[in-house]
C-alpha positions as a Python dict, from the first residue, in 0.01 Angstrom:
ca = {
    (1, 'M'): (0, 0, 0),
    (2, 'S'): (-286, -63, 239),
    (3, 'R'): (-460, 187, 461),
    (4, 'T'): (-583, 144, 816),
    (5, 'G'): (-763, 456, 937),
    (6, 'S'): (-528, 744, 860),
    (7, 'E'): (-211, 537, 886),
    (8, 'L'): (-15, 399, 594),
    (9, 'T'): (200, 90, 593),
    (10, 'D'): (485, 12, 358),
    (11, 'V'): (398, -357, 347),
    (12, 'R'): (146, -479, 91),
    (13, 'P'): (-36, -799, 193),
    (14, 'V'): (81, -1103, -1),
    (15, 'Q'): (-148, -1144, -300),
    (16, 'G'): (-307, -1487, -336),
    (17, 'P'): (-330, -1664, -672),
    (18, 'P'): (-608, -1631, -928),
    (19, 'F'): (-876, -1894, -882),
    (20, 'W'): (-1073, -1854, -1206),
    (21, 'L'): (-909, -1819, -1550),
    (22, 'L'): (-1143, -1696, -1824),
    (23, 'A'): (-1007, -1762, -2173),
    (24, 'E'): (-1184, -1533, -2419),
    (25, 'L'): (-1073, -1736, -2719),
    (26, 'T'): (-1216, -1513, -2991),
    (27, 'Y'): (-1430, -1208, -3052),
    (28, 'K'): (-1585, -1376, -3359),
    (29, 'C'): (-1952, -1465, -3310),
    (30, 'P'): (-2238, -1556, -3545),
    (31, 'L'): (-2487, -1367, -3326),
    (32, 'Q'): (-2538, -993, -3273),
    (33, 'C'): (-2663, -961, -2915),
    (34, 'P'): (-2705, -592, -2824),
    (35, 'Y'): (-2593, -654, -2464),
    (36, 'C'): (-2265, -831, -2540),
    (37, 'S'): (-1986, -752, -2294),
    (38, 'N'): (-1717, -756, -2564),
    (39, 'P'): (-1556, -414, -2628),
    (40, 'L'): (-1734, -191, -2877),
    (41, 'D'): (-1419, -171, -3089),
    (42, 'F'): (-1339, -545, -3088),
    (43, 'A'): (-1299, -545, -3468),
    (44, 'G'): (-991, -325, -3434),
    (45, 'H'): (-802, -552, -3195),
    (46, 'G'): (-502, -770, -3278),
    (47, 'E'): (-463, -1128, -3391),
    (48, 'E'): (-588, -1411, -3172),
    (49, 'L'): (-348, -1617, -2964),
    (50, 'T'): (-239, -1942, -3126),
    (51, 'T'): (-313, -2284, -2981),
    (52, 'E'): (38, -2305, -2840),
    (53, 'Q'): (14, -1961, -2681),
    (54, 'W'): (-316, -2048, -2514),
    (55, 'V'): (-175, -2374, -2379),
    (56, 'E'): (119, -2186, -2230),
    (57, 'V'): (-124, -1944, -2062),
    (58, 'F'): (-309, -2242, -1913),
    (59, 'R'): (16, -2391, -1785),
    (60, 'Q'): (131, -2070, -1622),
    (61, 'A'): (-205, -2000, -1456),
    (62, 'R'): (-233, -2358, -1329),
    (63, 'K'): (116, -2339, -1184),
    (64, 'M'): (9, -2025, -997),
    (65, 'G'): (-292, -2207, -852),
    (66, 'A'): (-583, -2137, -1086),
    (67, 'A'): (-840, -2418, -1061),
    (68, 'Q'): (-1126, -2327, -1295),
    (69, 'L'): (-1089, -2262, -1666),
    (70, 'G'): (-1372, -2105, -1864),
    (71, 'F'): (-1385, -2093, -2244),
    (72, 'S'): (-1580, -1797, -2379),
    (73, 'G'): (-1577, -1537, -2654),
    (74, 'G'): (-1742, -1410, -2875),
    (75, 'E'): (-1838, -1764, -2958),
    (76, 'P'): (-1566, -2013, -2856),
    (77, 'L'): (-1709, -2277, -3092),
    (78, 'V'): (-1560, -2074, -3377),
    (79, 'R'): (-1215, -2193, -3270),
    (80, 'R'): (-1128, -2514, -3453),
    (81, 'D'): (-878, -2604, -3182),
    (82, 'L'): (-1136, -2593, -2901),
    (83, 'E'): (-1127, -2969, -2845),
    (84, 'Q'): (-749, -2956, -2814),
    (85, 'L'): (-762, -2666, -2571),
    (86, 'I'): (-1018, -2851, -2359),
    (87, 'A'): (-798, -3160, -2354),
    (88, 'E'): (-495, -2956, -2249),
    (89, 'G'): (-697, -2797, -1970),
    (90, 'R'): (-803, -3140, -1850),
    (91, 'K'): (-444, -3269, -1853),
    (92, 'L'): (-340, -2975, -1638),
    (93, 'G'): (-611, -3052, -1382),
    (94, 'Y'): (-857, -2768, -1442),
    (95, 'Y'): (-1231, -2786, -1394),
    (96, 'T'): (-1339, -2672, -1741),
    (97, 'N'): (-1649, -2480, -1845),
    (98, 'L'): (-1771, -2391, -2194),
    (99, 'I'): (-1988, -2078, -2220),
    (100, 'T'): (-2165, -2089, -2556),
    (101, 'S'): (-2463, -1969, -2757),
    (102, 'G'): (-2497, -2321, -2898),
    (103, 'I'): (-2464, -2190, -3253),
    (104, 'G'): (-2216, -2418, -3430),
    (105, 'L'): (-2270, -2700, -3183),
    (106, 'N'): (-2386, -3051, -3276),
    (107, 'A'): (-2409, -3396, -3117),
    (108, 'D'): (-2073, -3511, -3252),
    (109, 'R'): (-1893, -3208, -3117),
    (110, 'I'): (-2053, -3243, -2774),
    (111, 'A'): (-1930, -3603, -2771),
    (112, 'A'): (-1582, -3484, -2871),
    (113, 'F'): (-1583, -3229, -2587),
    (114, 'R'): (-1682, -3502, -2344),
    (115, 'E'): (-1401, -3723, -2474),
    (116, 'A'): (-1159, -3433, -2430),
    (117, 'G'): (-1266, -3398, -2067),
    (118, 'L'): (-1497, -3094, -2064),
    (119, 'D'): (-1679, -3075, -1730),
    (120, 'H'): (-1956, -2824, -1790),
    (121, 'I'): (-2149, -2655, -2072),
    (122, 'Q'): (-2358, -2341, -2029),
    (123, 'I'): (-2595, -2246, -2310),
    (124, 'S'): (-2732, -1895, -2338),
    (125, 'F'): (-3077, -1796, -2462),
    (126, 'Q'): (-3202, -1451, -2555),
    (127, 'A'): (-3569, -1516, -2468),
    (128, 'S'): (-3831, -1786, -2422),
    (129, 'D'): (-4012, -1665, -2733),
    (130, 'E'): (-3867, -1761, -3072),
    (131, 'T'): (-3943, -1426, -3236),
    (132, 'V'): (-3788, -1217, -2957),
    (133, 'N'): (-3493, -1454, -2920),
    (134, 'N'): (-3410, -1439, -3290),
    (135, 'M'): (-3461, -1062, -3306),
    (136, 'L'): (-3209, -1008, -3029),
    (137, 'A'): (-2966, -1268, -3165),
    (138, 'G'): (-2987, -1136, -3520),
    (139, 'S'): (-3052, -1487, -3655),
    (140, 'D'): (-3378, -1651, -3760),
    (141, 'K'): (-3241, -1998, -3676),
    (142, 'A'): (-3093, -1930, -3334),
    (143, 'F'): (-3382, -2032, -3108),
    (144, 'R'): (-3444, -2375, -3259),
    (145, 'Q'): (-3074, -2452, -3260),
    (146, 'K'): (-3045, -2356, -2894),
    (147, 'L'): (-3339, -2578, -2799),
    (148, 'K'): (-3193, -2870, -2992),
    (149, 'M'): (-2848, -2831, -2840),
    (150, 'A'): (-2977, -2780, -2486),
    (151, 'R'): (-3158, -3115, -2514),
    (152, 'E'): (-2850, -3279, -2664),
    (153, 'V'): (-2626, -3153, -2385),
    (154, 'K'): (-2864, -3308, -2133),
    (155, 'A'): (-2888, -3632, -2332),
    (156, 'Q'): (-2511, -3670, -2329),
    (157, 'G'): (-2496, -3660, -1951),
    (158, 'Y'): (-2399, -3302, -1882),
    (159, 'P'): (-2581, -3096, -1619),
    (160, 'M'): (-2824, -2859, -1789),
    (161, 'V'): (-2699, -2506, -1724),
    (162, 'L'): (-2887, -2223, -1894),
    (163, 'N'): (-2834, -1848, -1897),
    (164, 'F'): (-3091, -1582, -1980),
    (165, 'V'): (-2989, -1217, -1982),
    (166, 'T'): (-3307, -1034, -1885),
    (167, 'H'): (-3398, -679, -1988),
    (168, 'K'): (-3690, -469, -2109),
    (169, 'H'): (-3759, -697, -2407),
    (170, 'N'): (-3799, -1023, -2215),
    (171, 'I'): (-3828, -959, -1840),
    (172, 'D'): (-4209, -949, -1846),
    (173, 'H'): (-4199, -1309, -1968),
    (174, 'I'): (-3991, -1437, -1676),
    (175, 'D'): (-4260, -1697, -1602),
    (176, 'R'): (-4236, -1835, -1956),
    (177, 'I'): (-3858, -1837, -1932),
    (178, 'I'): (-3872, -2045, -1615),
    (179, 'E'): (-4132, -2278, -1766),
    (180, 'L'): (-3903, -2334, -2065),
    (181, 'C'): (-3616, -2415, -1830),
    (182, 'V'): (-3836, -2668, -1648),
    (183, 'E'): (-3938, -2821, -1981),
    (184, 'L'): (-3570, -2858, -2075),
    (185, 'E'): (-3500, -3023, -1738),
    (186, 'A'): (-3249, -2759, -1642),
    (187, 'D'): (-3037, -2813, -1333),
    (188, 'F'): (-2912, -2454, -1296),
    (189, 'V'): (-3058, -2136, -1447),
    (190, 'E'): (-2898, -1794, -1429),
    (191, 'L'): (-3156, -1518, -1472),
    (192, 'A'): (-2900, -1243, -1509),
    (193, 'T'): (-3050, -897, -1531),
    (194, 'C'): (-2847, -705, -1787),
    (195, 'Q'): (-2542, -517, -1659),
    (196, 'Y'): (-2462, -206, -1855),
    (197, 'Y'): (-2111, -232, -1997),
    (198, 'G'): (-1991, -269, -2355),
    (199, 'W'): (-2274, -303, -2602),
    (200, 'A'): (-2533, -307, -2325),
    (201, 'H'): (-2429, 42, -2218),
    (202, 'E'): (-2459, 157, -2579),
    (203, 'N'): (-2814, 15, -2583),
    (204, 'R'): (-2913, 105, -2229),
    (205, 'D'): (-3217, 312, -2329),
    (206, 'S'): (-3355, 11, -2512),
    (207, 'L'): (-3270, -248, -2248),
    (208, 'L'): (-3308, -105, -1897),
    (209, 'P'): (-3632, -229, -1739),
    (210, 'T'): (-3839, -25, -1498),
    (211, 'R'): (-3827, -87, -1125),
    (212, 'A'): (-4177, -234, -1139),
    (213, 'Q'): (-4070, -482, -1409),
    (214, 'L'): (-3768, -584, -1206),
    (215, 'E'): (-3961, -625, -881),
    (216, 'R'): (-4228, -833, -1055),
    (217, 'A'): (-3963, -1058, -1213),
    (218, 'E'): (-3797, -1119, -878),
    (219, 'R'): (-4131, -1190, -713),
    (220, 'V'): (-4229, -1438, -985),
    (221, 'T'): (-3890, -1609, -959),
    (222, 'N'): (-3934, -1651, -584),
    (223, 'E'): (-4283, -1792, -636),
    (224, 'Y'): (-4146, -2046, -880),
    (225, 'R'): (-3867, -2138, -639),
    (226, 'E'): (-4127, -2225, -375),
    (227, 'K'): (-4354, -2405, -622),
    (228, 'L'): (-4075, -2614, -775),
    (229, 'A'): (-3927, -2701, -436),
    (230, 'A'): (-4269, -2821, -319),
    (231, 'E'): (-4288, -3041, -628),
    (232, 'G'): (-3947, -3188, -554),
    (233, 'N'): (-3786, -3031, -860),
    (234, 'P'): (-3416, -2968, -780),
    (235, 'I'): (-3373, -2690, -1037),
    (236, 'K'): (-3173, -2393, -904),
    (237, 'L'): (-3291, -2048, -1013),
    (238, 'I'): (-3027, -1779, -968),
    (239, 'F'): (-3165, -1425, -997),
    (240, 'V'): (-2900, -1156, -1050),
    (241, 'T'): (-3020, -801, -986),
    (242, 'P'): (-2885, -506, -1187),
    (243, 'D'): (-2661, -247, -1027),
    (244, 'Y'): (-2884, 34, -1153),
    (245, 'Y'): (-3154, -40, -896),
    (246, 'E'): (-2925, -64, -596),
    (247, 'E'): (-2822, 210, -353),
    (248, 'R'): (-2488, 48, -272),
    (249, 'P'): (-2251, -103, -527),
    (250, 'K'): (-2128, -460, -543),
    (251, 'K'): (-1768, -548, -478),
    (252, 'C'): (-1614, -558, -826),
    (253, 'M'): (-1532, -921, -920),
    (254, 'N'): (-1502, -999, -549),
    (255, 'G'): (-1211, -756, -542),
    (256, 'W'): (-994, -622, -823),
    (257, 'G'): (-725, -875, -911),
    (258, 'E'): (-822, -1103, -622),
    (259, 'I'): (-979, -1409, -784),
    (260, 'F'): (-1050, -1355, -1154),
    (261, 'L'): (-802, -1342, -1441),
    (262, 'T'): (-929, -1281, -1794),
    (263, 'I'): (-717, -1324, -2107),
    (264, 'T'): (-861, -1163, -2421),
    (265, 'P'): (-828, -1308, -2772),
    (266, 'D'): (-514, -1104, -2845),
    (267, 'G'): (-351, -1194, -2511),
    (268, 'T'): (-431, -883, -2305),
    (269, 'A'): (-463, -975, -1937),
    (270, 'L'): (-749, -816, -1742),
    (271, 'P'): (-882, -830, -1383),
    (272, 'C'): (-1234, -849, -1529),
    (273, 'H'): (-1378, -897, -1877),
    (274, 'S'): (-1489, -531, -1908),
    (275, 'A'): (-1171, -362, -1782),
    (276, 'R'): (-1028, -310, -2129),
    (277, 'M'): (-1233, 10, -2160),
    (278, 'L'): (-1031, 176, -1883),
    (279, 'P'): (-742, 417, -1957),
    (280, 'I'): (-488, 164, -1830),
    (281, 'D'): (-214, 0, -2033),
    (282, 'F'): (-286, -361, -1939),
    (283, 'P'): (-9, -616, -1991),
    (284, 'N'): (-11, -888, -2258),
    (285, 'V'): (83, -1252, -2216),
    (286, 'K'): (294, -1227, -2532),
    (287, 'D'): (526, -988, -2348),
    (288, 'S'): (516, -1098, -1983),
    (289, 'N'): (455, -1415, -1785),
    (290, 'L'): (140, -1445, -1578),
    (291, 'T'): (320, -1441, -1244),
    (292, 'H'): (463, -1098, -1323),
    (293, 'I'): (132, -978, -1466),
    (294, 'W'): (-70, -1091, -1163),
    (295, 'H'): (167, -979, -888),
    (296, 'D'): (367, -687, -1030),
    (297, 'S'): (189, -512, -1318),
    (298, 'F'): (34, -168, -1268),
    (299, 'G'): (-292, -281, -1426),
    (300, 'F'): (-351, -550, -1165),
    (301, 'N'): (-221, -354, -866),
    (302, 'H'): (-376, -14, -921),
    (303, 'F'): (-712, -91, -758),
    (304, 'R'): (-596, -346, -502),
    (305, 'G'): (-639, -222, -149),
    (306, 'D'): (-791, 122, -92),
    (307, 'D'): (-511, 377, -130),
    (308, 'W'): (-648, 480, -469),
    (309, 'M'): (-984, 585, -326),
    (310, 'Q'): (-1121, 936, -342),
    (311, 'E'): (-1396, 1078, -124),
    (312, 'P'): (-1657, 973, -33),
    (313, 'C'): (-1507, 622, -49),
    (314, 'R'): (-1185, 709, 131),
    (315, 'S'): (-1355, 787, 463),
    (316, 'C'): (-1661, 561, 418),
    (317, 'D'): (-1707, 292, 683),
    (318, 'E'): (-1852, 62, 414),
    (319, 'R'): (-1548, 71, 186),
    (320, 'E'): (-1428, -275, 286),
    (321, 'N'): (-1767, -420, 186),
    (322, 'D'): (-1774, -284, -168),
    (323, 'L'): (-1419, -155, -234),
    (324, 'G'): (-1566, 147, -410),
    (325, 'G'): (-1776, -61, -648),
    (326, 'C'): (-1718, -111, -1020),
    (327, 'R'): (-1431, 77, -1181),
    (328, 'C'): (-1576, 37, -1530),
    (329, 'Q'): (-1910, 180, -1419),
    (330, 'A'): (-1732, 473, -1256),
    (331, 'Y'): (-1543, 542, -1577),
    (332, 'L'): (-1851, 509, -1801),
    (333, 'L'): (-2077, 730, -1589),
    (334, 'A'): (-1845, 963, -1401),
    (335, 'G'): (-1563, 982, -1655),
    (336, 'D'): (-1316, 894, -1378),
    (337, 'M'): (-1213, 536, -1307),
    (338, 'N'): (-1104, 639, -953),
    (339, 'A'): (-1442, 784, -861),
    (340, 'A'): (-1700, 621, -639),
    (341, 'D'): (-1930, 392, -834),
    (342, 'P'): (-2230, 615, -926),
    (343, 'V'): (-2462, 335, -816),
    (344, 'C'): (-2381, 437, -459),
    (345, 'S'): (-2622, 695, -322),
    (346, 'K'): (-2322, 868, -156),
    (347, 'S'): (-2159, 929, -495),
    (348, 'P'): (-2177, 1284, -633),
    (349, 'H'): (-2263, 1117, -965),
    (350, 'H'): (-2556, 913, -834),
    (351, 'H'): (-2795, 1147, -1014),
    (352, 'K'): (-2690, 981, -1340),
    (353, 'I'): (-2824, 650, -1215),
    (354, 'L'): (-3145, 819, -1105),
    (355, 'A'): (-3176, 980, -1449),
    (356, 'A'): (-3134, 639, -1616),
    (357, 'R'): (-3410, 494, -1398),
    (358, 'E'): (-3636, 785, -1487),
    (359, 'A'): (-3560, 743, -1857),
    (360, 'A'): (-3654, 374, -1833),
    (361, 'E'): (-3997, 476, -1703),
    (362, 'K'): (-4051, 705, -2000),
    (363, 'A'): (-3888, 494, -2273),
    (364, 'G'): (-4100, 387, -2567),
    (365, 'S'): (-4170, 24, -2639),
    (366, 'D'): (-3933, -4, -2933),
    (367, 'P'): (-3627, 223, -2911),
    (368, 'S'): (-3353, 170, -3167),
    (369, 'I'): (-3092, -100, -3109),
    (370, 'T'): (-2727, -99, -3210),
    (371, 'Y'): (-2641, -460, -3281),
    (372, 'R'): (-2309, -613, -3187),
    (373, 'N'): (-2149, -698, -3519),
    (374, 'E'): (-1824, -637, -3700),
    (375, 'R'): (-1960, -357, -3917),
    (376, 'N'): (-2076, -154, -3618),
    (377, 'S'): (-1759, -240, -3428),
    (378, 'R'): (-1542, -104, -3708),
    (379, 'I'): (-1731, 225, -3681),
    (380, 'F'): (-1647, 239, -3309),
    (381, 'A'): (-1286, 138, -3381),
    (382, 'R'): (-1249, 432, -3619),
    (383, 'G'): (-1374, 662, -3342),
}
């Protein structure tokens, strides 16, 4: 159902196909990043899809019109069939992207990925400093391995695409992060300020920077953009601001069930990678085909359009711009997935965002961290 003013129509607009298919191949990961977007209880989830089941998912999504295929996790390198899955994606005509920590990667495997037809590799770092990087990753070898693999990716002809999640522990070193990216001859760099879902929400008190830290980081990034452009360096610096310092929310995933389709390791289909936390019984590719899931399932239709909206969203003249904001954020902070995103200053729950900002100003330099690992996940799975 769609709503125009106070009138209702019985005709739902025809839903277009998914454009981006994210294959979360596994929740296994050798690192323990405290801001991981995987569910807190990932250790209690079912068996991973087989190679054949993944290939069938790729076929169905491609037939629907999906054009980009991302391989993520956990750490997708853990899957021994990754080369085969990449090759199948290439045969089907996808543009393929590997999102990896670089742990478990080597020159031979990069060459095998290239032979299989992989288009793009993104390597994530925790920090520009080895000590901080390894502390956050939970591995004393992570930083050197990432540096080595970033250089190898570049040497084998791939564009250099790097990702840094920024937060209280590394945001004051944004200049060093950018300098490292220049040293590595990066083509694209995503400076993604931490978003607080999953493990990041659990560790928010330890991770949320202050407004002053955020504003300085953005200013420094802009200065580097100008400096590098003047030098003729084509590097692209993408600075992603956190929701917590906005007064209006972002449109969730460019619209719920509009473009993005995520399949989790056990086959659960989601409109975004964090949606599993919501009290919705999302469908599974083991039980239904993707066409039915995308067009007909409750999970994908519930937040399409605006009929689900409560006040103040229902009568807000900005609702078409943000579609009520993030459903996961509403559920985490307001306890109601149908509520206005508390990021919005019009939300009756906006005070919770203000309280988080205030807490960031008062937080000590070294609050405790709950690391993302199987032991801690099993504790969450037990409730």
